[in-house]
Short mmCIF file of C-alpha atoms in Angstrom, two decimals:
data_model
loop_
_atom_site.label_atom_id
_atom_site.label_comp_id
_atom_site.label_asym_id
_atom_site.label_seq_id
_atom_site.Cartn_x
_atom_site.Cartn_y
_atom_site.Cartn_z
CA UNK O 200 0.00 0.00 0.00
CA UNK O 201 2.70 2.20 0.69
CA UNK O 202 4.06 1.74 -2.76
CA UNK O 203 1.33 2.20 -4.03
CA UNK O 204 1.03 5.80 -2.53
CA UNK O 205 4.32 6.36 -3.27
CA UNK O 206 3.84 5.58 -6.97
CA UNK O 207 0.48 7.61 -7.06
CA UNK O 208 1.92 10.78 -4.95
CA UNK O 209 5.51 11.00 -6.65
CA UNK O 210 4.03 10.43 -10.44
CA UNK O 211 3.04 14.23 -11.87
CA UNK O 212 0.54 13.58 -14.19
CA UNK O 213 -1.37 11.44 -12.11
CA UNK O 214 -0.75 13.83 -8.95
CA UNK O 215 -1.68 16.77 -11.58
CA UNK O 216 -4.38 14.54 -13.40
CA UNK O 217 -6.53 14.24 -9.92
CA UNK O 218 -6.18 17.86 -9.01
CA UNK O 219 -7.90 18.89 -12.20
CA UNK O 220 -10.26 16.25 -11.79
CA UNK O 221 -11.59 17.44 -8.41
CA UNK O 222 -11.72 20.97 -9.43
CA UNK O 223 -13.92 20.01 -12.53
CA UNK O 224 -16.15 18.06 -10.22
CA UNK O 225 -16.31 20.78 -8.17
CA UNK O 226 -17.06 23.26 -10.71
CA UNK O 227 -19.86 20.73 -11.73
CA UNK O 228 -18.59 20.26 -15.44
CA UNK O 229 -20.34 17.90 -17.76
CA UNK O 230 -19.11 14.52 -18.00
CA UNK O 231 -17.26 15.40 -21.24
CA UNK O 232 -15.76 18.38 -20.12
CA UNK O 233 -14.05 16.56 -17.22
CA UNK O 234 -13.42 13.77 -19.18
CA UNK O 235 -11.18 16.28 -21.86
CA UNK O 236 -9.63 18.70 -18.91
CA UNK O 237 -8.01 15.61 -16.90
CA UNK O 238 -6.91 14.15 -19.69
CA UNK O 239 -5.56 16.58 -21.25
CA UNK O 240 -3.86 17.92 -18.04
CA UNK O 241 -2.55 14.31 -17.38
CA UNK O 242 -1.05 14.12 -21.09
CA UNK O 243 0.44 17.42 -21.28
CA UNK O 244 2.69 16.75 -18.16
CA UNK O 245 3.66 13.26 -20.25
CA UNK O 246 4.10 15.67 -23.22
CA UNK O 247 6.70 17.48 -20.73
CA UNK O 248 7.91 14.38 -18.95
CA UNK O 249 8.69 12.75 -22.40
CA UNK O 250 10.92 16.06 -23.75
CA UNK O 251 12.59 16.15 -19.96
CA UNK O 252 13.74 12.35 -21.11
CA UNK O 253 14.15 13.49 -24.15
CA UNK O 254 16.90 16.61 -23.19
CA UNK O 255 18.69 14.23 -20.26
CA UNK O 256 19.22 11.59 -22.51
CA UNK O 257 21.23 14.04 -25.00
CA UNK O 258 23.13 15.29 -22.05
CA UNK O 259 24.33 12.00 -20.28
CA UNK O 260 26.60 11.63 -23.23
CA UNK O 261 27.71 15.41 -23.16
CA UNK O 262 28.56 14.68 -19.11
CA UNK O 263 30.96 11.35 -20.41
CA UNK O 264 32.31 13.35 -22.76
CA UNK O 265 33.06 16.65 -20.39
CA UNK O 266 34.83 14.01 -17.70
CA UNK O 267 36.92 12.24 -20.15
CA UNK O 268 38.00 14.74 -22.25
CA UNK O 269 38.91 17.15 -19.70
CA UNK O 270 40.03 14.57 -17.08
CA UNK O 271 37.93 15.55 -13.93
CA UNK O 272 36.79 13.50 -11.48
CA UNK O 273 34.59 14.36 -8.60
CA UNK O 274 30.75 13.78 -7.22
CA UNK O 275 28.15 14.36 -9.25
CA UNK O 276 24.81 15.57 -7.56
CA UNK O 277 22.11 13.46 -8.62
CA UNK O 278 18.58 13.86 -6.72
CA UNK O 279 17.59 10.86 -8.34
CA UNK O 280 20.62 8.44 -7.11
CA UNK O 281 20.66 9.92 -3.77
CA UNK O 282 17.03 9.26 -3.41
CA UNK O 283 17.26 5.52 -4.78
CA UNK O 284 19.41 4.74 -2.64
CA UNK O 285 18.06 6.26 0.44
CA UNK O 286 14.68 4.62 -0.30
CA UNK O 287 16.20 0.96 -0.14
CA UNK O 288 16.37 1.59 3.79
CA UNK O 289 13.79 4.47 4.44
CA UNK O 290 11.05 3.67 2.26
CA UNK O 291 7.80 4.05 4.30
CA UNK O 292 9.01 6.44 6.48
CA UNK O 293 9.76 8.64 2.99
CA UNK O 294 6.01 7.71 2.01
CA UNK O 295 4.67 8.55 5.33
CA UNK O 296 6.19 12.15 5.36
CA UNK O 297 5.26 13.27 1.59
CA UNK O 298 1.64 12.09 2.46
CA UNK O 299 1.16 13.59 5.67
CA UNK O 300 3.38 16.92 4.43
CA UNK O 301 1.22 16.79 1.29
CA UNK O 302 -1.97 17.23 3.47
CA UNK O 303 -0.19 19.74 5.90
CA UNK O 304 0.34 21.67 2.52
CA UNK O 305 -3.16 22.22 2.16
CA UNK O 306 -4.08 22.84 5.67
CA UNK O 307 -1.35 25.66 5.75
CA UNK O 308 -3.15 26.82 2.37
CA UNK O 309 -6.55 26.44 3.83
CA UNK O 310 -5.98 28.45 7.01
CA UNK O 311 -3.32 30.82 6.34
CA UNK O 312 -1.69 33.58 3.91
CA UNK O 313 0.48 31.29 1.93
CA UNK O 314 -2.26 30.08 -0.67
CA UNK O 315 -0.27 27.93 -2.53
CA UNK O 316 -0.61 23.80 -3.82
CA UNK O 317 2.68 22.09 -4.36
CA UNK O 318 1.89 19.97 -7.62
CA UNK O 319 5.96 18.73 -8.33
CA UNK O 320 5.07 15.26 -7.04
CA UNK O 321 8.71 13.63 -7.49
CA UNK O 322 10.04 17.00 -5.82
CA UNK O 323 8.03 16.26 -2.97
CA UNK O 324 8.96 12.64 -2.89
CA UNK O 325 13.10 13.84 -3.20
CA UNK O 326 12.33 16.19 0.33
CA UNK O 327 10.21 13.54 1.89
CA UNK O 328 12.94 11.48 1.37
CA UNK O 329 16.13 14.09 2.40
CA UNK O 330 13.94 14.87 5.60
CA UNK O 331 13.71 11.08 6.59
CA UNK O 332 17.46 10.73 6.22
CA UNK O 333 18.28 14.04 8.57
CA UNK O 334 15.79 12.55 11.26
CA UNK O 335 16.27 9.29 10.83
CA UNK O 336 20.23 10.11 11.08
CA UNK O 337 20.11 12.20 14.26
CA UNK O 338 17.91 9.43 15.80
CA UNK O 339 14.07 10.50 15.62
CA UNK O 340 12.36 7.59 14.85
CA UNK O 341 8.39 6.41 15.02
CA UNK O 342 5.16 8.71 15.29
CA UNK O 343 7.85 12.12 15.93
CA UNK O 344 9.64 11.51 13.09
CA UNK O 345 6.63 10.99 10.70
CA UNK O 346 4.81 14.60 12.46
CA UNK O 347 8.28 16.48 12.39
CA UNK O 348 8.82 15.32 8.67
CA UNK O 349 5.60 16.04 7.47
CA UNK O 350 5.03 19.57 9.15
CA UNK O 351 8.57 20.46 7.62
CA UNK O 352 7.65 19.15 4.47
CA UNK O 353 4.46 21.47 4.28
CA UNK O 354 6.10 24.18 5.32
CA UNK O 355 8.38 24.36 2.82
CA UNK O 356 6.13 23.34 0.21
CA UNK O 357 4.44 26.41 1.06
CA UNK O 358 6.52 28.81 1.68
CA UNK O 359 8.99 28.52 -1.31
CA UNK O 360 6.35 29.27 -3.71
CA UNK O 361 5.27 32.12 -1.59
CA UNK O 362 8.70 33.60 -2.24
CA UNK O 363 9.32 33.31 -5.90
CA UNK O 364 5.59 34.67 -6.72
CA UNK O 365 6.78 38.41 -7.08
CA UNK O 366 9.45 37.44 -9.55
CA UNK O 367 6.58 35.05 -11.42
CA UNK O 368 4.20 37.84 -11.49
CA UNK O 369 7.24 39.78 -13.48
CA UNK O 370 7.81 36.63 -15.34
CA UNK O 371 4.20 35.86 -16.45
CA UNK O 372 2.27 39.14 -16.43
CA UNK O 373 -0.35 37.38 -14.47
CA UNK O 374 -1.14 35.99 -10.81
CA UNK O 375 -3.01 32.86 -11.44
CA UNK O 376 0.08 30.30 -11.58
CA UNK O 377 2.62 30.07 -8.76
CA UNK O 378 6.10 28.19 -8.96
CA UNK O 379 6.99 24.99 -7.13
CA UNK O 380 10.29 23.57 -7.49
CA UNK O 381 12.87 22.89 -4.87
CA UNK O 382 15.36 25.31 -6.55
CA UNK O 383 14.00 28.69 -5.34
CA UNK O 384 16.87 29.79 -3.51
CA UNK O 385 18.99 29.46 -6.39
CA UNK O 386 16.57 31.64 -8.59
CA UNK O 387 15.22 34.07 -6.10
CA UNK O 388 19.30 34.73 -5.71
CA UNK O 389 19.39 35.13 -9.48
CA UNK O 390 16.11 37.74 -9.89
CA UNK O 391 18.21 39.47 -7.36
CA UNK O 392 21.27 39.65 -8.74
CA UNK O 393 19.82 40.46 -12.13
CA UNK O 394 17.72 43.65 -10.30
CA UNK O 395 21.60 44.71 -8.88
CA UNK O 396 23.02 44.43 -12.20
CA UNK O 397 20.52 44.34 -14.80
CA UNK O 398 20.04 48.53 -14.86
CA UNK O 399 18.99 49.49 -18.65
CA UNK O 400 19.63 45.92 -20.42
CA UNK O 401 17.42 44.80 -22.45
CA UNK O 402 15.25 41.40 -22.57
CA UNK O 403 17.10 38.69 -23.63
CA UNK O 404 14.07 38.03 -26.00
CA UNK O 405 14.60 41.63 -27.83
CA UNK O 406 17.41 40.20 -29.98
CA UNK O 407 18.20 42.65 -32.83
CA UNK O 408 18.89 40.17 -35.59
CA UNK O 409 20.35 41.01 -39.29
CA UNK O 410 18.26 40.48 -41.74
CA UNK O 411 20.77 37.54 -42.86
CA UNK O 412 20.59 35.94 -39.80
CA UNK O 413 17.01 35.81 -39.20
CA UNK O 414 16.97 31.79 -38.89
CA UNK O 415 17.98 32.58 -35.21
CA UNK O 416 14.82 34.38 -34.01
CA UNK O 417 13.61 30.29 -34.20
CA UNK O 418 14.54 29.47 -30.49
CA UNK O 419 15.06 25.89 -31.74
CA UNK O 420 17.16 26.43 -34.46
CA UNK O 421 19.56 28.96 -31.56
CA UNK O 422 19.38 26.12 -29.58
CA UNK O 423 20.00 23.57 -32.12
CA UNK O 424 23.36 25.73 -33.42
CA UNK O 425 24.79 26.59 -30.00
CA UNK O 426 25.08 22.84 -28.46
CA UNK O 427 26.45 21.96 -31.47
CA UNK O 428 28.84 24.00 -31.33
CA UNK O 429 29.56 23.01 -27.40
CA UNK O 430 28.84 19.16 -28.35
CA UNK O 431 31.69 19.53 -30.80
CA UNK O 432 34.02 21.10 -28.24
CA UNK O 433 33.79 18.36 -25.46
CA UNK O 434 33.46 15.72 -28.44
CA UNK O 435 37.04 16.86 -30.11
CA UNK O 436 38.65 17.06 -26.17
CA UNK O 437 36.97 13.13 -25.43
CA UNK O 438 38.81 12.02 -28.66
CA UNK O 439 37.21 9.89 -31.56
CA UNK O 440 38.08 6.39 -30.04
CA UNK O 441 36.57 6.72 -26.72
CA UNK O 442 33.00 8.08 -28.46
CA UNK O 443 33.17 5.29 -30.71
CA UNK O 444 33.76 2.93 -28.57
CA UNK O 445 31.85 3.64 -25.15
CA UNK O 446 29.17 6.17 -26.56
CA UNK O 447 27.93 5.99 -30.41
CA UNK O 448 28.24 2.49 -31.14
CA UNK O 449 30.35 2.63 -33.80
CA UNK O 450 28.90 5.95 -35.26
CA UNK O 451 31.35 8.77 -36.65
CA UNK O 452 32.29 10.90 -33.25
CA UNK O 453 31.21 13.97 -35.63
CA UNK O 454 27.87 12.78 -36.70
CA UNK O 455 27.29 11.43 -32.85
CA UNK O 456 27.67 14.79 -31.53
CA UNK O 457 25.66 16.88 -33.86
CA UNK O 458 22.99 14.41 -33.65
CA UNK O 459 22.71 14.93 -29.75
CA UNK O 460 22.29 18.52 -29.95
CA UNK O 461 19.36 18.64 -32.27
CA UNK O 462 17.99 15.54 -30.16
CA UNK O 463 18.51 18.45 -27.25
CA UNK O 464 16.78 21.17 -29.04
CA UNK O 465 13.94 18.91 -29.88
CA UNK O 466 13.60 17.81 -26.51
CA UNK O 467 13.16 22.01 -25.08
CA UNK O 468 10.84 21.86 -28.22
CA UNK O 469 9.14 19.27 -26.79
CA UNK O 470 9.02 20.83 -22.81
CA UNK O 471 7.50 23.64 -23.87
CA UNK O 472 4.61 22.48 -25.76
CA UNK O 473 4.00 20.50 -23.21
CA UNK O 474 3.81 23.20 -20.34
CA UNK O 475 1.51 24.75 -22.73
CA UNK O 476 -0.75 22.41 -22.74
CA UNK O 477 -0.93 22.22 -18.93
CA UNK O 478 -1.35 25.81 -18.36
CA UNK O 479 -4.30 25.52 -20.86
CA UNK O 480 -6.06 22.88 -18.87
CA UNK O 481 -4.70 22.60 -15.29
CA UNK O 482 -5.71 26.41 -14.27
CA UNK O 483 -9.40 26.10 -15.19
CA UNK O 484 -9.64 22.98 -13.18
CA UNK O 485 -7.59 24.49 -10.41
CA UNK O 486 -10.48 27.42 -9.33
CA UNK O 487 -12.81 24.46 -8.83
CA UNK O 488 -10.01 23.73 -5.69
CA UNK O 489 -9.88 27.08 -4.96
CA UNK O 490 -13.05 28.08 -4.70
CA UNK O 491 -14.27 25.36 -2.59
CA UNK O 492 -11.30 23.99 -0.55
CA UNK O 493 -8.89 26.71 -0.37
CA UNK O 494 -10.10 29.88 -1.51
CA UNK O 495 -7.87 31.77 -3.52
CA UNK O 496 -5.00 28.72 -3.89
CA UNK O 497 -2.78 29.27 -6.54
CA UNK O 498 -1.20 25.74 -8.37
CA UNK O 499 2.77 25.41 -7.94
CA UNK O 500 4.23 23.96 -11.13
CA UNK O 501 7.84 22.23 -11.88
CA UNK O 502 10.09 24.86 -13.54
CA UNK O 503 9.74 24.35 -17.23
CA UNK O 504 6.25 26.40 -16.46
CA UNK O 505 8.60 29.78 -17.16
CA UNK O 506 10.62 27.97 -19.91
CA UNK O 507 7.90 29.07 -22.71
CA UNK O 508 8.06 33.11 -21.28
CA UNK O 509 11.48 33.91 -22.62
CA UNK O 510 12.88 31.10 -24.28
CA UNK O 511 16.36 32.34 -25.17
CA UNK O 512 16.82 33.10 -21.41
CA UNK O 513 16.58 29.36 -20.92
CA UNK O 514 19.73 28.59 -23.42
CA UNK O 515 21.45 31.61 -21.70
CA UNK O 516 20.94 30.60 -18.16
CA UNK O 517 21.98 26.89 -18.78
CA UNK O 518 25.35 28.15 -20.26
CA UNK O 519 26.30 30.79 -17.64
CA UNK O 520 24.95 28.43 -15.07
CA UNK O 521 27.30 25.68 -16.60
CA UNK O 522 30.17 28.11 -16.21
CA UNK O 523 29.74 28.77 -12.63
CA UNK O 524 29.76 25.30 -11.85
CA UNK O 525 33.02 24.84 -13.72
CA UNK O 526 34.33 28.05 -12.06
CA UNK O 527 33.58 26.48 -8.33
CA UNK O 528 34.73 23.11 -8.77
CA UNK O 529 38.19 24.69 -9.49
CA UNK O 530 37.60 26.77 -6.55
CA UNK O 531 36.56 23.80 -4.42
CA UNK O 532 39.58 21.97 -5.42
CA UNK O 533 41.48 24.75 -4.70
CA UNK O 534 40.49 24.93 -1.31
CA UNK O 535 40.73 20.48 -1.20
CA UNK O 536 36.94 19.80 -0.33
CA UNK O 537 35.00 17.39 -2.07
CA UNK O 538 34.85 17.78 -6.00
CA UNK O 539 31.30 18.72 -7.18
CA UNK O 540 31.41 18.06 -10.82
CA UNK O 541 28.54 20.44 -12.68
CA UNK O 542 25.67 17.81 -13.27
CA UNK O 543 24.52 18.77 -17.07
CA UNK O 544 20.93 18.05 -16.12
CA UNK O 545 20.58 20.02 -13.10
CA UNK O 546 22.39 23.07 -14.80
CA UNK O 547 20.10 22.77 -17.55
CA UNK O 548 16.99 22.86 -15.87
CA UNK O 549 17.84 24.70 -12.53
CA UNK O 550 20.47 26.97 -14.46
CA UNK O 551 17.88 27.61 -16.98
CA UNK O 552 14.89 28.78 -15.00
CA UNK O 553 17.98 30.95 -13.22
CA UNK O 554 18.15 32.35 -16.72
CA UNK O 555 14.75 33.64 -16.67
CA UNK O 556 14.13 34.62 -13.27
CA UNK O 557 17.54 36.93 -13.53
CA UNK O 558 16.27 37.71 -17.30
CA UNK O 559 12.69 39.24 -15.55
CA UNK O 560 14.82 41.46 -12.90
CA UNK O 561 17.55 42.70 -15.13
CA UNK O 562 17.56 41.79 -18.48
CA UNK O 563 20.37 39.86 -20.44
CA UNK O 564 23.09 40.79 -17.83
CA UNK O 565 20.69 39.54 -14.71
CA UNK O 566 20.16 36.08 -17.28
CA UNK O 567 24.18 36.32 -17.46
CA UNK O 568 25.15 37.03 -13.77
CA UNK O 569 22.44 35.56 -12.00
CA UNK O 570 23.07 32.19 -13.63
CA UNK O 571 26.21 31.95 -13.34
CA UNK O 572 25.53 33.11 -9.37
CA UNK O 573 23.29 30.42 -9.67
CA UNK O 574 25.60 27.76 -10.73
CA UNK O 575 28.18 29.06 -7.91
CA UNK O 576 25.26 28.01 -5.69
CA UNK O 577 24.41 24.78 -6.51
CA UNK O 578 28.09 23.69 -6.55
CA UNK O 579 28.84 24.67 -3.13
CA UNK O 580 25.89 23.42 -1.36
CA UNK O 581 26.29 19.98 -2.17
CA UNK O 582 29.44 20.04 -0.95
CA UNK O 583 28.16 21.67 2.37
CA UNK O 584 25.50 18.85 2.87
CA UNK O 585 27.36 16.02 2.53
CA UNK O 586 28.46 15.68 6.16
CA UNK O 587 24.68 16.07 7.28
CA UNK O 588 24.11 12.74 4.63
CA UNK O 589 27.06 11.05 5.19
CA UNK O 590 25.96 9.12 8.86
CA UNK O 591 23.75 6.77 6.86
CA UNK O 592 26.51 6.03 3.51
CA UNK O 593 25.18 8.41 0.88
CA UNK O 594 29.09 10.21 1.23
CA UNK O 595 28.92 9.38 -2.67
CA UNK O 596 26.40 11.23 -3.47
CA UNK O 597 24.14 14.24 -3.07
CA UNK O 598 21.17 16.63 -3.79
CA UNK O 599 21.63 18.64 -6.72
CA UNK O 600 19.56 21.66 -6.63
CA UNK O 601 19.39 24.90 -4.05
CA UNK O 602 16.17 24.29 -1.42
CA UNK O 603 18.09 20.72 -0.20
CA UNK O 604 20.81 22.26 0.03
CA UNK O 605 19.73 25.13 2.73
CA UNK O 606 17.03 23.28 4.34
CA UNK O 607 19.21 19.79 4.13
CA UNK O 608 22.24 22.29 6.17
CA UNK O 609 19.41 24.24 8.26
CA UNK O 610 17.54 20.46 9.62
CA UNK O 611 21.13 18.71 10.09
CA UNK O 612 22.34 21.97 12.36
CA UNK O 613 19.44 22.11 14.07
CA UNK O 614 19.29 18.20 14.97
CA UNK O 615 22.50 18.19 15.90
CA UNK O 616 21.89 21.37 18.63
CA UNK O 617 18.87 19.32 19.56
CA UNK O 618 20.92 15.68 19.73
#
């Protein structure tokens, strides 16, 4: 049963699928018009899902390459390793917390200023999980550790949308969708870098474009012709033998590598047709829920939600986001902690929504500078929470993006003090 809930709770579109259900319901649609909204709101999130798979399967080989071609090694966050391997030992606990923290969500939404539903179910599932370790590490065990967990866990899954809606009001022109992914720190620090910096500079979508070069307005084909060009790099540095033999199958190293940057471009193509089709169907459905359970809720949606509001912000963000973690792991080896290698996938999406959130505050420079602040972030947290992991054997890995690293830090000091 607990698998079960697990399964239900930490899959999106189902999670996403049953909120616009009951706020159809509620809303008394007809049977068709229910019918249509959840599914459509359950297959635009597979829509998403699919062009997520899609971009982190072009950028697993882009990661080999980067390591062997420039020789690095080092730990490479991963929420999703960390996570798998924490569940082997604290499974129910984990599925005890996200449920419990889910419904403490909408009790804090129900009775108190932070209207906001967390709808990222696997995010919820990776702090369920990080929040079981912490406890479970500094010896809470039983009914306190479930309570504990799951008040924390609403908490946060309030609050952090609460403070990234002023920068999504900027963002979307509107106040109907909020923003609910366990990077905020990283992007609130970005809109506010970009506001110090970003004086006079222009949008990063008002690109003045020769006439000859007009193919680039296309965000795909921008896309498409950057990576390339970075595929290429890491491809030549990895050498033709090792591609060949470990990546492409036999495939020229050449051909390999362009392939897998289109294959990325396609896959942001992909994203943000999807999160189109969500916003389409999933905020109807949501007033149903907020008029009757929680007046006045807002929805908080995974981070490809801004992705579709200034798409060349998103290529920006990833690439000056990519830089900073480069630029800290030298600094962290200069200093001899643990090497945090800059995970391509959480740089793309994390350093990407950076991108826009510093894009909304201060134009191209805040895309620029807060991105790159961005990936300064995300490189030294990790390395900061690995002693707070480390008492149950996850030394070898680590959570990737911003909000686990603060709270992760924040929980560990504070059980510690109370230990």
């Amino acid at each position: 049963m607990l698998d079960f809930i697990v399964d239900i709770l930490s899959e999106p579109s189902i999670l996403v699928g049953l909120v616009a259900l009951i706020g159809l319901l509620l809303q008394k649609k007809s049977a068709s018009e229910t019918i249509t909204g959840t599914i459509k709101t359950i297959m635009g999130f597979l829509v998403l899902s699919g062009g997520a798979a899609i971009v982190v399967g072009a950028l697993e080989p882009f990661g080999a390459m980067f390591q062997q071609g420039f020789g690095i090694q080092g730990i490479v966050p991963n929420n999703e390793a960390v996570v798998a391997v924490a569940l082997k030992d604290i499974g129910s606990q984990t599925a005890l917390i996200m449920a419990f923290g889910m419904l403490a969500n909408i009790l804090i939404a129900r009775f108190t200023k932070l209207k906001y539903i967390f709808l990222t179910g696997h995010h919820t599932l990776y702090m369920a999980c990080m929040i079981a370790v912490i406890l479970v590490s500094g010896g809470v065990t039983g009914v306190p550790l479930i309570v504990i967990g799951a008040v924390v866990l609403g908490f946060i899954m309030a609050v952090m949308p609460a403070l990234a809606q002023p920068t999504m009001r900027k963002i979307t022109g509107v106040d109907d969708v909020a923003f609910g992914h366990f990077g905020t720190f990283g992007y609130i620090l970005s809109a506010w870098v970009g506001k110090l910096v970003g004086k006079g500079s222009k949008s990063t979508e008002e690109m003045n474009v020769p006439q000859s070069l007009t193919f680039l307005r296309d965000t795909s084909v921008a896309i498409s012709l950057t990576m390339s060009i970075l595929y290429l790099i890491v491809a030549f540095a990895a050498g033709q033998t090792f591609i060949e033999a470990e990546l492409s199958k036999g495939q020229n190293f050449i051909v390999y590598a362009l392939i897998q940057a289109i294959t990325f471009a396609g896959g942001v193509y992909v994203i943000l047709s999807g999160v189109r089709l969500i916003l389409a169907e999933i905020l109807p459905a949501f007033r149903g829920i907020a008029m009757k359970l929680v007046p006045n809720a807002k929805p908080a949606i995974d981070c490809p939600v801004v992705f579709p509001y200034a798409p060349n912000a998103v290529l920006i963000g990833f690439l000056s986001s990519f830089a900073g973690g480069i630029v800290g792991l030298f600094i962290l080896m200069a200093l001899g902690a643990p090497a945090i290698l800059p995970g391509v996938v959480p740089h793309f999406f994390c350093g990407a929504t950076a991108g826009v959130f510093g894009n909304a505050t201060g134009g191209r420079r805040g895309a620029i500078i807060g991105a790159f602040a961005h990936g300064l972030l995300i490189t030294f947290l990790p390395a900061l929470l690995m002693p707070v992991l480390g008492g149950l054997g996850f030394a070898g890995s680590t959570f990737s993006d911003a909000d686990f690293g603060v709270f992760g830090i924040l929980l560990g000091k504070i059980v510690q003090f109370v230990r």
